[in-house]
mmCIF file of C-alpha atoms in Angstrom:
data_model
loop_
_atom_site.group_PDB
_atom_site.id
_atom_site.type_symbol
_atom_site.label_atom_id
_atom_site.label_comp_id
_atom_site.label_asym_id
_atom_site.label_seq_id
_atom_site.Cartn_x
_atom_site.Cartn_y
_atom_site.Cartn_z
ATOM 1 C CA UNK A 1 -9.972 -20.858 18.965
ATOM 2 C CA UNK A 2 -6.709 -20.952 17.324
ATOM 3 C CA UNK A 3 -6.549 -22.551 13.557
ATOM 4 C CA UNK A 4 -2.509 -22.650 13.690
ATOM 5 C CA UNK A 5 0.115 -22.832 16.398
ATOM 6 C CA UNK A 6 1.822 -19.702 17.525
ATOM 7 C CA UNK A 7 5.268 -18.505 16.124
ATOM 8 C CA UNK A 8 8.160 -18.559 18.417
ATOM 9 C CA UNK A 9 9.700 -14.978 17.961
ATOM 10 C CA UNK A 10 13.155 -14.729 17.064
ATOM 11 C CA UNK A 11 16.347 -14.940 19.613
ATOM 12 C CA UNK A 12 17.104 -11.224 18.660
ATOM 13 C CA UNK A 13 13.909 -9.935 20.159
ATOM 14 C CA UNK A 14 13.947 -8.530 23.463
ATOM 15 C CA UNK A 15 17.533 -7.448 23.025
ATOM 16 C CA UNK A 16 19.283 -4.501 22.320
ATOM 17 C CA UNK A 17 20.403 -2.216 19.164
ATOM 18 C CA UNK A 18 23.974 -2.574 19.059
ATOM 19 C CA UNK A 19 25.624 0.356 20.703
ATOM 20 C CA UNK A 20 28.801 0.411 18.159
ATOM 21 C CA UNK A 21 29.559 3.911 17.247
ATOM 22 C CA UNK A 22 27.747 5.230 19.723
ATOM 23 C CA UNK A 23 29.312 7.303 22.870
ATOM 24 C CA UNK A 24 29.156 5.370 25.571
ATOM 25 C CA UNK A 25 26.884 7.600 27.711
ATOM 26 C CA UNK A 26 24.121 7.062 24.577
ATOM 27 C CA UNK A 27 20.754 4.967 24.766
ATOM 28 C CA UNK A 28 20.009 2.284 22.799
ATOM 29 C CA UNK A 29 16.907 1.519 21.841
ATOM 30 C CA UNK A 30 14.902 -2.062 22.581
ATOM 31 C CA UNK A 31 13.692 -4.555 20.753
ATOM 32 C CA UNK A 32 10.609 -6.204 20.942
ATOM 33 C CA UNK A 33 7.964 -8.313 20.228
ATOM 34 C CA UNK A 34 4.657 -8.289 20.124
ATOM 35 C CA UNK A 35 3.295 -11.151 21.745
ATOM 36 C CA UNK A 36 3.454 -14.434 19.818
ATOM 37 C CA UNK A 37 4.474 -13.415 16.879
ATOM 38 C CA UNK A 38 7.908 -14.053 14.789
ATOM 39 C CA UNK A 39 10.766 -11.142 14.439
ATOM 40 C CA UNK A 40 10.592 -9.735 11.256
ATOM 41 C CA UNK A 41 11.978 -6.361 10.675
ATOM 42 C CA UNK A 42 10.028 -5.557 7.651
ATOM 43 C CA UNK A 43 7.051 -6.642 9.088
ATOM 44 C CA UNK A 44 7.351 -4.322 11.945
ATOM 45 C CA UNK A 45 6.243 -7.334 14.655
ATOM 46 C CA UNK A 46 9.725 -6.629 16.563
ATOM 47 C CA UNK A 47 9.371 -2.814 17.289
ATOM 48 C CA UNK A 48 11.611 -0.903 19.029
ATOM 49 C CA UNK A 49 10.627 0.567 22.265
ATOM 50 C CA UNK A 50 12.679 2.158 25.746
ATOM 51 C CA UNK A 51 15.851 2.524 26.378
ATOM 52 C CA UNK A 52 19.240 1.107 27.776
ATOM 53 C CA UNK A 53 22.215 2.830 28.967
ATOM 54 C CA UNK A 54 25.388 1.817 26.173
ATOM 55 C CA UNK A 55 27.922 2.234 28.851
ATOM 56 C CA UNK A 56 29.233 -1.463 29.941
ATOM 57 C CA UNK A 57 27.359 -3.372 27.583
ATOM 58 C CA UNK A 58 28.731 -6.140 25.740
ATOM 59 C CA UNK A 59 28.857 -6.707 22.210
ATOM 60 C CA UNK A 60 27.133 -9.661 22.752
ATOM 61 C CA UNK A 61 24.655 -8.472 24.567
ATOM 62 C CA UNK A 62 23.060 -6.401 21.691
ATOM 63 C CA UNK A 63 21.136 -7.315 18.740
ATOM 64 C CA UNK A 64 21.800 -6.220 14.784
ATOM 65 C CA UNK A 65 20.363 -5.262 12.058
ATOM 66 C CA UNK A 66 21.065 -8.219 9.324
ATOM 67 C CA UNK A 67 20.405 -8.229 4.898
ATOM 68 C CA UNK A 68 16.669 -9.721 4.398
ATOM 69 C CA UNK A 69 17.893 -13.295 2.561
ATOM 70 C CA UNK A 70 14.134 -14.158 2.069
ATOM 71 C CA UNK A 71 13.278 -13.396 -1.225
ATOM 72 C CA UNK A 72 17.137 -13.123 -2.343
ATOM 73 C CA UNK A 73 17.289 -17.135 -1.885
ATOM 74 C CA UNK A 74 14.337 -17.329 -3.931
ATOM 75 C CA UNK A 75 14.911 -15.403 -6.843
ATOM 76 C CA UNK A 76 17.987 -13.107 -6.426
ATOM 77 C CA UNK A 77 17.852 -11.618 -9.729
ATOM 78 C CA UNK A 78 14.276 -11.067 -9.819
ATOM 79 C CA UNK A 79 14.392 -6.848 -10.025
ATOM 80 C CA UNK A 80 11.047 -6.534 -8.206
ATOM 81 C CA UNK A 81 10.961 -9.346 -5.445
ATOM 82 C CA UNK A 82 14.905 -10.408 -5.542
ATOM 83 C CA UNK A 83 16.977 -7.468 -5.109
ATOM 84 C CA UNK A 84 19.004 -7.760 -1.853
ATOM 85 C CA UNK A 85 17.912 -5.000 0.891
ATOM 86 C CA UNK A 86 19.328 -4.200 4.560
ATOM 87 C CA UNK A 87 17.163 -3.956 7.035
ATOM 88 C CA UNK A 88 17.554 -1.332 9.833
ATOM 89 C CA UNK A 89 15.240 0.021 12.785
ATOM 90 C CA UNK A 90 12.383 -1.540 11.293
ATOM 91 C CA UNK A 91 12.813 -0.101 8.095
ATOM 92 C CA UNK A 92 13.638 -2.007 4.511
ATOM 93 C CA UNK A 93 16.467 0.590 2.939
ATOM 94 C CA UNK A 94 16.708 -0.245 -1.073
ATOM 95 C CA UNK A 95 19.699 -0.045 -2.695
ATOM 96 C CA UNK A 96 20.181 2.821 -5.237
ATOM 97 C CA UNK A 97 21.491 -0.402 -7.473
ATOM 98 C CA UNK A 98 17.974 -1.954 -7.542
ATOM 99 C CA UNK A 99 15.568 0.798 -8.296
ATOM 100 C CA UNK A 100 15.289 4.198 -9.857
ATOM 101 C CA UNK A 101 16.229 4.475 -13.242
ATOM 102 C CA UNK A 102 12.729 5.066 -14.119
ATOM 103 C CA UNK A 103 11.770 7.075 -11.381
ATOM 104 C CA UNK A 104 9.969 10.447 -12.183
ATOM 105 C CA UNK A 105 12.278 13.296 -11.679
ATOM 106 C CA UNK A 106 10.146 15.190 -8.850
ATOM 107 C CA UNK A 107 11.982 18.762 -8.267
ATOM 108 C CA UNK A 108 8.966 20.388 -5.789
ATOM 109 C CA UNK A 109 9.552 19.602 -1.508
ATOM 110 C CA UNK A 110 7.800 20.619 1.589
ATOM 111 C CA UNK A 111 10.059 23.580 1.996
ATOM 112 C CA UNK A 112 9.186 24.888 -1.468
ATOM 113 C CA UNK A 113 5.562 24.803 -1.758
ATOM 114 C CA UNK A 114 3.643 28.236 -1.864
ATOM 115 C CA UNK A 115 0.301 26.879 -2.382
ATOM 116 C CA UNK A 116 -2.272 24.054 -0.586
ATOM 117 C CA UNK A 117 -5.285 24.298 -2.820
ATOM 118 C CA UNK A 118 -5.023 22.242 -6.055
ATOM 119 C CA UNK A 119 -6.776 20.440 -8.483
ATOM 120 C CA UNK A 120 -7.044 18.155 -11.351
ATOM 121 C CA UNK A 121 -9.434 18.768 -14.052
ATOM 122 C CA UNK A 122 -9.720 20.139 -17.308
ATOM 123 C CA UNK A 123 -7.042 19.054 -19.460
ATOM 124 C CA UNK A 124 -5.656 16.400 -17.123
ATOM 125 C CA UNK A 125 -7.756 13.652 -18.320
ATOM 126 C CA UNK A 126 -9.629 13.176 -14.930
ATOM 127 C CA UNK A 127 -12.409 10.824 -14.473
ATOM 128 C CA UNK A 128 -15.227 10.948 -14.374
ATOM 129 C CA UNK A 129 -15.949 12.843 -18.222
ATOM 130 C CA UNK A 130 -17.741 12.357 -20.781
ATOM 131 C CA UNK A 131 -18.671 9.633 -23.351
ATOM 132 C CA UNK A 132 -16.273 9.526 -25.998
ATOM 133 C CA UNK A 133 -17.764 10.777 -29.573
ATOM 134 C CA UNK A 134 -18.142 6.815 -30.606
ATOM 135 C CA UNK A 135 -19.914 6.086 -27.224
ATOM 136 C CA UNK A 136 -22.360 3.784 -27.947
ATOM 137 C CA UNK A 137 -25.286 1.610 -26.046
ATOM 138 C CA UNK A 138 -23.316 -1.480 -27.329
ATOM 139 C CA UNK A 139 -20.259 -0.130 -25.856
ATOM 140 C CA UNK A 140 -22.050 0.835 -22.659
ATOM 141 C CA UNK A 141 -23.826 -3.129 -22.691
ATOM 142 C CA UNK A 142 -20.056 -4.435 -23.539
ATOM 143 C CA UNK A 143 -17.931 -2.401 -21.111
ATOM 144 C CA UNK A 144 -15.855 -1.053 -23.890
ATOM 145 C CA UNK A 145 -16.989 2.674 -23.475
ATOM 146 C CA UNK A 146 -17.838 4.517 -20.622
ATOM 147 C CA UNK A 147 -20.750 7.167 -19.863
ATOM 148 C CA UNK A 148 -19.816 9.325 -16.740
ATOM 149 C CA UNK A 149 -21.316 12.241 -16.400
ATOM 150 C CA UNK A 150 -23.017 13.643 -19.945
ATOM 151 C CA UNK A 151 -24.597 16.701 -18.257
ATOM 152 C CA UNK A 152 -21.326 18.059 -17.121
ATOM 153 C CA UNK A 153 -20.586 19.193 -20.864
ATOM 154 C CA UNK A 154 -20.654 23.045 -21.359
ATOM 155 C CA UNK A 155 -19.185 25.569 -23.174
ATOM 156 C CA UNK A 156 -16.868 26.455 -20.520
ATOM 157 C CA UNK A 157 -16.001 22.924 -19.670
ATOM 158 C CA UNK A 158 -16.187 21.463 -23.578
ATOM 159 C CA UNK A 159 -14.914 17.725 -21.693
ATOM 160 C CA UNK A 160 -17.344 17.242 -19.475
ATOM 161 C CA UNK A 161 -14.682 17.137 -16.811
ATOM 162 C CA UNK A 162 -15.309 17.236 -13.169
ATOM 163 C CA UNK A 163 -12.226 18.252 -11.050
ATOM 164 C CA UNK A 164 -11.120 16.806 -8.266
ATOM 165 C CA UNK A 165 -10.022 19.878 -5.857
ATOM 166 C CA UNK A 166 -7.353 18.453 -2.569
ATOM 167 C CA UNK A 167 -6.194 20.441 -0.167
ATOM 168 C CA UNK A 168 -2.361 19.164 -0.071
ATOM 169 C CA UNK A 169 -1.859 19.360 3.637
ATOM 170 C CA UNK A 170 -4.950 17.949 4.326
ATOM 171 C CA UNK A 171 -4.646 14.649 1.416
ATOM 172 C CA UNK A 172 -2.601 11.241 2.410
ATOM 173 C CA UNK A 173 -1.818 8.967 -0.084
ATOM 174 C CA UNK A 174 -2.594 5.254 0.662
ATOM 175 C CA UNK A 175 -1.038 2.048 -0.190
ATOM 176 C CA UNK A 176 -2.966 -0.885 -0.312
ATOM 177 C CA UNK A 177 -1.808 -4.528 -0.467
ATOM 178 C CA UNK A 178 1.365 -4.297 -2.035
ATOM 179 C CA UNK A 179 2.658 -7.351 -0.403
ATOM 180 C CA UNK A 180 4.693 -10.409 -1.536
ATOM 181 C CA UNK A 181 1.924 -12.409 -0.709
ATOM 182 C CA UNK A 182 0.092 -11.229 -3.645
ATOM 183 C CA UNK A 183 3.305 -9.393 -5.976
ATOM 184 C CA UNK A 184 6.091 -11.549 -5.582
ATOM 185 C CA UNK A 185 6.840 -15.545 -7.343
ATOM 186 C CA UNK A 186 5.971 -17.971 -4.155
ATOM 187 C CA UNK A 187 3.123 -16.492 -2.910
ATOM 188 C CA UNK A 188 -0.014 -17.095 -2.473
ATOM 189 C CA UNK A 189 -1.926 -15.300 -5.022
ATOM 190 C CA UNK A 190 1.053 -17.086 -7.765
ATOM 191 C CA UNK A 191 0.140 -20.513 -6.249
ATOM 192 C CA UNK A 192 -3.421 -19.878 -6.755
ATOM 193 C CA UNK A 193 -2.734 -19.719 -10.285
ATOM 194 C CA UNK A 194 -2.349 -15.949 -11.366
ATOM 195 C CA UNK A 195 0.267 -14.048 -12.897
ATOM 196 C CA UNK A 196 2.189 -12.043 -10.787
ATOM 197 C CA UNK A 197 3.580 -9.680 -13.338
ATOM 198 C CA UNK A 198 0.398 -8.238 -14.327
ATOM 199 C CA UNK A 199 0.072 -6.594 -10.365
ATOM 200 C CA UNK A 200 3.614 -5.728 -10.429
ATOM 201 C CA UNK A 201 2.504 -3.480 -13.482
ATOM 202 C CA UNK A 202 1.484 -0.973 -10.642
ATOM 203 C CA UNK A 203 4.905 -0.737 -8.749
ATOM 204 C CA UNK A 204 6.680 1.579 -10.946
ATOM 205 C CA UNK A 205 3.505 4.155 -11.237
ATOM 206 C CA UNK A 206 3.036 3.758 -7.532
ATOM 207 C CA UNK A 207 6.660 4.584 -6.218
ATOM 208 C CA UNK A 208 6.466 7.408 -9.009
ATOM 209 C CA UNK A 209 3.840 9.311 -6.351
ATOM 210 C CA UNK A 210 5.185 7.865 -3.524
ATOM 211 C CA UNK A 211 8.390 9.865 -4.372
ATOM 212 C CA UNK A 212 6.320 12.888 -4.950
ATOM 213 C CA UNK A 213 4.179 12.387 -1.646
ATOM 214 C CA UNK A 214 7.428 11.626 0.197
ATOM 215 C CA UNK A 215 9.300 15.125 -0.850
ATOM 216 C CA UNK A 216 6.054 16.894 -0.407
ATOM 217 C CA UNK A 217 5.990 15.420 3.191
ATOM 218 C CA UNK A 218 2.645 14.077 3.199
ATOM 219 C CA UNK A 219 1.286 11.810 5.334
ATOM 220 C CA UNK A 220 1.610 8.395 3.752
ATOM 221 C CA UNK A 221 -0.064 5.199 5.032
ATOM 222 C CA UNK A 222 1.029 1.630 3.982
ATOM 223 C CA UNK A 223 -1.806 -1.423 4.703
ATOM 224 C CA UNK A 224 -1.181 -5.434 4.734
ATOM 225 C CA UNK A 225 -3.877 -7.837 4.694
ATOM 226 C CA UNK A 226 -2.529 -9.642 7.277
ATOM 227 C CA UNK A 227 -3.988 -11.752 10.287
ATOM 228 C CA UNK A 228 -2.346 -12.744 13.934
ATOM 229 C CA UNK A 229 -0.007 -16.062 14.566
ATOM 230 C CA UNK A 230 -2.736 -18.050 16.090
ATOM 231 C CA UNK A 231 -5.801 -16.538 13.372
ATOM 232 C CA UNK A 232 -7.830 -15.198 16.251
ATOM 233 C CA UNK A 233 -8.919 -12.294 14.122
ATOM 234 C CA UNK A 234 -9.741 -14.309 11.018
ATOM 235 C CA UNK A 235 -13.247 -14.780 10.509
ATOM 236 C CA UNK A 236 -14.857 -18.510 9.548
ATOM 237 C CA UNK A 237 -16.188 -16.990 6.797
ATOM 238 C CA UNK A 238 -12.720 -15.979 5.321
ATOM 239 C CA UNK A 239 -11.508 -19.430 6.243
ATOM 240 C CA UNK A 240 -14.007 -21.616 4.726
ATOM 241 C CA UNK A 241 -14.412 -19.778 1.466
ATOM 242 C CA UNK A 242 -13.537 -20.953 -1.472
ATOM 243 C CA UNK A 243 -13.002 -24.394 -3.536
ATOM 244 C CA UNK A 244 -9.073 -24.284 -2.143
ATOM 245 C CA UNK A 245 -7.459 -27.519 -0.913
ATOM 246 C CA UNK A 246 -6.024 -27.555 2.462
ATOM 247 C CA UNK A 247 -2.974 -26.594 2.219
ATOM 248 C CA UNK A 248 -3.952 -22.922 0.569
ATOM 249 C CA UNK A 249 -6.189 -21.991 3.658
ATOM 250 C CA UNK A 250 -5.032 -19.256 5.165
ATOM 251 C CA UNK A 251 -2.346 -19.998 7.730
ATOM 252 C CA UNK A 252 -0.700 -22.973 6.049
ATOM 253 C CA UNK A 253 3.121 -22.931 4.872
ATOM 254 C CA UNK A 254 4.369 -22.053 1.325
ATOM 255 C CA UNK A 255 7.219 -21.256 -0.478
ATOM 256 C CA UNK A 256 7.169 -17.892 1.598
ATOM 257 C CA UNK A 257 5.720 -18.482 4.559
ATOM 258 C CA UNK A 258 2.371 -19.016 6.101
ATOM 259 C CA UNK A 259 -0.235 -17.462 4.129
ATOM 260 C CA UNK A 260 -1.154 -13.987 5.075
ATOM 261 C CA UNK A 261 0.244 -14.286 8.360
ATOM 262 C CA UNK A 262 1.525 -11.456 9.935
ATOM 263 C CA UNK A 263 5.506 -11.908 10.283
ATOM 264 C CA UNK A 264 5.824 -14.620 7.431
ATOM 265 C CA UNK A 265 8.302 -13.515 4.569
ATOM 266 C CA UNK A 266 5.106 -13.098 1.942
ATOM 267 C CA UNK A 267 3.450 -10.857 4.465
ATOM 268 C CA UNK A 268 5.562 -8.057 3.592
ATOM 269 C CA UNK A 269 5.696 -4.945 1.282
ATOM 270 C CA UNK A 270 8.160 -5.427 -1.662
ATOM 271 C CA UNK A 271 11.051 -2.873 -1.572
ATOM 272 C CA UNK A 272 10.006 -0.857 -4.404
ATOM 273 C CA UNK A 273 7.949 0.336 -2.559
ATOM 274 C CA UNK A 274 8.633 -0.131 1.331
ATOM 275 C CA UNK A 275 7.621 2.153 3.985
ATOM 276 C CA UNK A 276 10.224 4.595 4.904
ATOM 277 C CA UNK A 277 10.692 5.959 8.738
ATOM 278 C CA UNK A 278 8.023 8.393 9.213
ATOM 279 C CA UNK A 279 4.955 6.450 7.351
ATOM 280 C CA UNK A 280 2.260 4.357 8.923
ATOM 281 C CA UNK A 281 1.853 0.824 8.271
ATOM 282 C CA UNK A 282 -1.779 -0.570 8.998
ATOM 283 C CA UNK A 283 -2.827 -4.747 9.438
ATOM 284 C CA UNK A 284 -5.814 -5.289 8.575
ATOM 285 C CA UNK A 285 -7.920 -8.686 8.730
ATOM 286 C CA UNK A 286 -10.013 -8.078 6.425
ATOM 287 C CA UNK A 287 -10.320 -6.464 2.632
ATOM 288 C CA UNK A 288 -11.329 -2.733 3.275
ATOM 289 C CA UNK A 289 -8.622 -0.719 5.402
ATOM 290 C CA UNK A 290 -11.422 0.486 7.894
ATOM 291 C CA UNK A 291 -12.504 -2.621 9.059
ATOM 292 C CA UNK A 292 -10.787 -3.784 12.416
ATOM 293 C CA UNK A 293 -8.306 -1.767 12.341
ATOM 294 C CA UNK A 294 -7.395 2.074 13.403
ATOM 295 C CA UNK A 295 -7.252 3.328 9.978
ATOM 296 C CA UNK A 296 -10.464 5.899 10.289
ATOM 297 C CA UNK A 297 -8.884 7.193 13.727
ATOM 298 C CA UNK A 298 -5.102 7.613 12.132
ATOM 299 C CA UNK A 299 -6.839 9.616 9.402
ATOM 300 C CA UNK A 300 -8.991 11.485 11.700
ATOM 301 C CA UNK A 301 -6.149 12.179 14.184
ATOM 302 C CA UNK A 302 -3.929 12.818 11.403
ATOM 303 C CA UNK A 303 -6.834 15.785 9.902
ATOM 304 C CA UNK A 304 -7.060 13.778 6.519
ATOM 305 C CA UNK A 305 -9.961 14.799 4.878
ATOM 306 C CA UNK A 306 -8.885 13.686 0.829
ATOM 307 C CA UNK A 307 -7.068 10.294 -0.215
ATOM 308 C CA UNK A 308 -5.151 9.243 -3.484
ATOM 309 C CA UNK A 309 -5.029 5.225 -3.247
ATOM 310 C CA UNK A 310 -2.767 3.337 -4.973
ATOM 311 C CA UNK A 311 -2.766 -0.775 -4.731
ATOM 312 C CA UNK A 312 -3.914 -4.241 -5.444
ATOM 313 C CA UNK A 313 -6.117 -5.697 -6.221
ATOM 314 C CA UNK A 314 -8.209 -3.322 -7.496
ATOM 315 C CA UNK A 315 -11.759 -4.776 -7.383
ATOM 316 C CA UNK A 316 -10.636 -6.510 -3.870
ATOM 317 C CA UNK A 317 -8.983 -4.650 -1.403
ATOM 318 C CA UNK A 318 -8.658 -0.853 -3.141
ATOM 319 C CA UNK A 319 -12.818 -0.932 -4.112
ATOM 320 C CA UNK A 320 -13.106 -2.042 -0.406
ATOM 321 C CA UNK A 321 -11.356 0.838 0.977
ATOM 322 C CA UNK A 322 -12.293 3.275 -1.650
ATOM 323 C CA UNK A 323 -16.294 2.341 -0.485
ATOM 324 C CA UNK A 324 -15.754 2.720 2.990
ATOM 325 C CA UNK A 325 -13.398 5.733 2.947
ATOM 326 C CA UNK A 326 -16.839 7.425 0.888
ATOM 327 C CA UNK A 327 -19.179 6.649 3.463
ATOM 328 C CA UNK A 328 -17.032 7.621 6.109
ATOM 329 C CA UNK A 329 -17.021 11.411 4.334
ATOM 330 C CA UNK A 330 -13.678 11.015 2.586
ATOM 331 C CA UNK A 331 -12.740 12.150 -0.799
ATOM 332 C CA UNK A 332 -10.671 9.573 -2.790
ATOM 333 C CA UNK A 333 -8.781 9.610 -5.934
ATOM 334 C CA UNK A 334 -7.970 6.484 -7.496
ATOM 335 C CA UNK A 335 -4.554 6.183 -9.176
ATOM 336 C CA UNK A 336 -5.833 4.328 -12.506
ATOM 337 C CA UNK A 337 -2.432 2.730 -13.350
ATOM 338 C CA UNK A 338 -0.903 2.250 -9.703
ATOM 339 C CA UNK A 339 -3.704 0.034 -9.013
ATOM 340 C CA UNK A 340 -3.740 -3.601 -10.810
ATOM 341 C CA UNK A 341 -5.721 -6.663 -11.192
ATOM 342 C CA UNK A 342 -4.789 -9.884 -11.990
ATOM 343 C CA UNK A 343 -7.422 -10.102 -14.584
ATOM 344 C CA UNK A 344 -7.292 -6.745 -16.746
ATOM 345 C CA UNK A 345 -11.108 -6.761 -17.470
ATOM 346 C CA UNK A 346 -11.720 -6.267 -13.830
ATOM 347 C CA UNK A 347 -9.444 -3.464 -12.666
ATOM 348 C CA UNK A 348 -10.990 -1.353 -15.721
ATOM 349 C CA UNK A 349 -14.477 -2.278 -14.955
ATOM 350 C CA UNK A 350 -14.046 -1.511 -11.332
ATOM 351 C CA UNK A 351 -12.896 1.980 -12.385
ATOM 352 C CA UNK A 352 -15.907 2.643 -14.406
ATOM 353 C CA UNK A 353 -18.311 1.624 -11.998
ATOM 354 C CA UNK A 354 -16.285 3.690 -8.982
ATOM 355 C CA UNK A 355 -16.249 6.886 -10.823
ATOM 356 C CA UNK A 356 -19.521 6.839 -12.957
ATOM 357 C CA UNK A 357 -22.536 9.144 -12.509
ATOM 358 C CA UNK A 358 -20.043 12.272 -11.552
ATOM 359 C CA UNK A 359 -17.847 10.678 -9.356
ATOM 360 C CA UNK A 360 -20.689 9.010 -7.090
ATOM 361 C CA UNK A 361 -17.981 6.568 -5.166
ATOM 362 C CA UNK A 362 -14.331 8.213 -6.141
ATOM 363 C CA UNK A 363 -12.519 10.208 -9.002
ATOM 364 C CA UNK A 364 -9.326 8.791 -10.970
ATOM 365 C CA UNK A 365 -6.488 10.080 -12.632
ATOM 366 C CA UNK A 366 -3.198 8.391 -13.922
ATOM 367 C CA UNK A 367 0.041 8.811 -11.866
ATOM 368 C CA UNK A 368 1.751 11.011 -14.227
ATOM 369 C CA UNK A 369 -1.197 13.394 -13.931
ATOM 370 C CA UNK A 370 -1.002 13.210 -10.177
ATOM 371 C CA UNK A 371 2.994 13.829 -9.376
ATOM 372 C CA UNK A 372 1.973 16.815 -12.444
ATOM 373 C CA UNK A 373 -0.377 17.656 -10.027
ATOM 374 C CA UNK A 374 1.648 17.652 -6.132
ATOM 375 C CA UNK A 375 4.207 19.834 -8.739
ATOM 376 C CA UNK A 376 2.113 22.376 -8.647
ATOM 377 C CA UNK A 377 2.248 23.005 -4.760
ATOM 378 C CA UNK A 378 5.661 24.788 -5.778
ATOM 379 C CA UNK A 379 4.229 26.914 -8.327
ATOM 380 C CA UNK A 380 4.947 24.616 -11.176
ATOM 381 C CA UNK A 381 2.792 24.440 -14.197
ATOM 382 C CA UNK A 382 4.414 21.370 -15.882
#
């Protein structure tokens, strides 16, 4: 039964991209909604689909792209959650203005790249390796050391390193959870009392191989934890959990929206690091990617067979994933510093466990040694 009444979708749905600047014997494209649900461009719940004729239409027949004001009322000069974006076929474009200055310079592309078998390993600092020389059983008992894989030390491989070997054109990189919900001032993971800032710690690493993945042209998938207008696909274990008063169940209104509801202004990835046209954006009700959703089919269909994952929170929704994608015969690396908790203790300690005993769930690597890494599909050796 429904928890929440339905949202009434917005007048522009079900109307028609303006035809300005198009000849008039061009087709504009449809908008519309799915059923239920509000329009939200971002969100993708107003999707264009078919196609209209532009000659004799009137202007006001046809419905525009408008600027996002959601966040921008909020907190306009917030760099991360404020800046002001347009919004355009379903698609958040970021202003050069707001983002970049410490973007990685990435020189490789798609039409440059001479090889598809690469690796990272010795000398990169991938995980799982060895204890380090003070490794200790205290250190083990404490958390402060690690002890991956001892018997991978050799003479020929001095750091006990064990590589991680991807074919690029058969590797996606994923993007979990980087929603407003969770990121942004106003959401729900800020009213539950955390600290946004220390997830938006993994924006800057993230869009650092997102701009690598996106030049290399691999396929790159985006998910939300998000459920329907009327909760149909939230469980009542998700609902009842949890000391939380009423009015920070899932489905109630705050300062952006109803919580993780599909269409709401928090249920949105922040600009940084938005999807782009091309890139797949999954909802899923739950905290892994796989379950409920098409995510093992897109991969499948799209002949994935390796992952880098990127997101928050790490020992939430990116373990989830991470565990599933294994048993479902996936290889994934973990980006260590595009992936954030709100408490620091847990994102390291989820690490540890993931890639301990020789990389028994996943492998990790930081994002500087990954974009080093997709370089090397051109021939590069920096």
């Amino acid at each position: 039964g429904s928890r929440g009444p339905k949202l009434v979708p917005h007048e522009s749905c079900n109307k028609y991209v303006t035809c300005d600047g198009r000849g008039q014997n061009e087709i504009a494209t449809v908008m519309q909604c799915e059923s239920g649900f509000a329009y939200d461009v971002v969100a993708q719940i107003c999707y264009f689909e078919g196609g209209v004729d532009c000659l004799g239409r009137e202007a006001e027949d046809m419905g525009e792209a408008v600027p996002s004001q959601c966040l921008s009322e909020l907190n306009p000069s917030d760099p991360i959650c404020g800046c002001e974006t347009y919004l355009w076929n379903s698609v958040t474009l970021v202003p050069d203005s707001c983002y970049g200055s410490a973007d990685v310079d990435f020189q490789c592309s798609k039409d440059a790249v001479i090889t598809n078998d690469l690796e990272i390993g010795i000398g990169d600092g991938i995980r799982p390796g060895r204890a380090p020389d003070d490794f200790t059983e205290t250190a083990a008992n404490t958390g402060l050391g690690y002890h991956d894989a001892p018997w991978l030390v050799s003479d020929s491989n001095p750091d006990g390193e064990y590589p991680y070997k991807f074919p690029l054109n058969k590797t996606a990189l994923i993007m979990i959870d980087f929603q407003r919900d969770f990121v942004c001032p106003g959401g729900f993971g800020e009213t539950l009392g955390n600290t946004v800032e220390d997830l938006q710690k993994a924006l800057q690493p993230a869009r650092n191989v997102l701009k690598a993945a996106r030049a290399l042209g691999m396929p790159i998938i985006h998910t939300l934890e998000s459920h329907k207008s009327d909760l149909s696909d939230l469980l009542d274990n998700k609902f009842t959990r949890g000391e939380l008063p009423d009015f920070l169940r899932i489905g109630e209104e705050l300062d952006l929206g109803r919580i993780l509801i599909r269409g709401s202004c928090g249920n949105n990835i922040v600009d940084m690091v938005a999807p782009q046209p091309g890139e797949y954006v999954v909802f899923k009700p739950g905290k892994g990617a796989f379950f409920k959703t098409h995510f093992y089919d897109l991969l499948k269909d799209l002949d994935i067979t390796h992952i880098m994952v990127a997101g928050v929170t790490t020992e939430v929704c990116m373990q989830s994933s991470v565990r599933e994608a294994t048993d479902r015969g996936f290889e994934p690396l973990i980006i260590s510093d595009a992936t954030m908790s709100y408490f620091e203790r847990y994102r390291q300690q989820t690490i540890e466990q993931l890639v301990a005993q020789g990389a028994l769930v996943a492998w990790s690597a930081e994002s500087s040694t990954v974009v080093k890494a997709l370089g090397r599909a051109c021939g590069s050796s920096e």
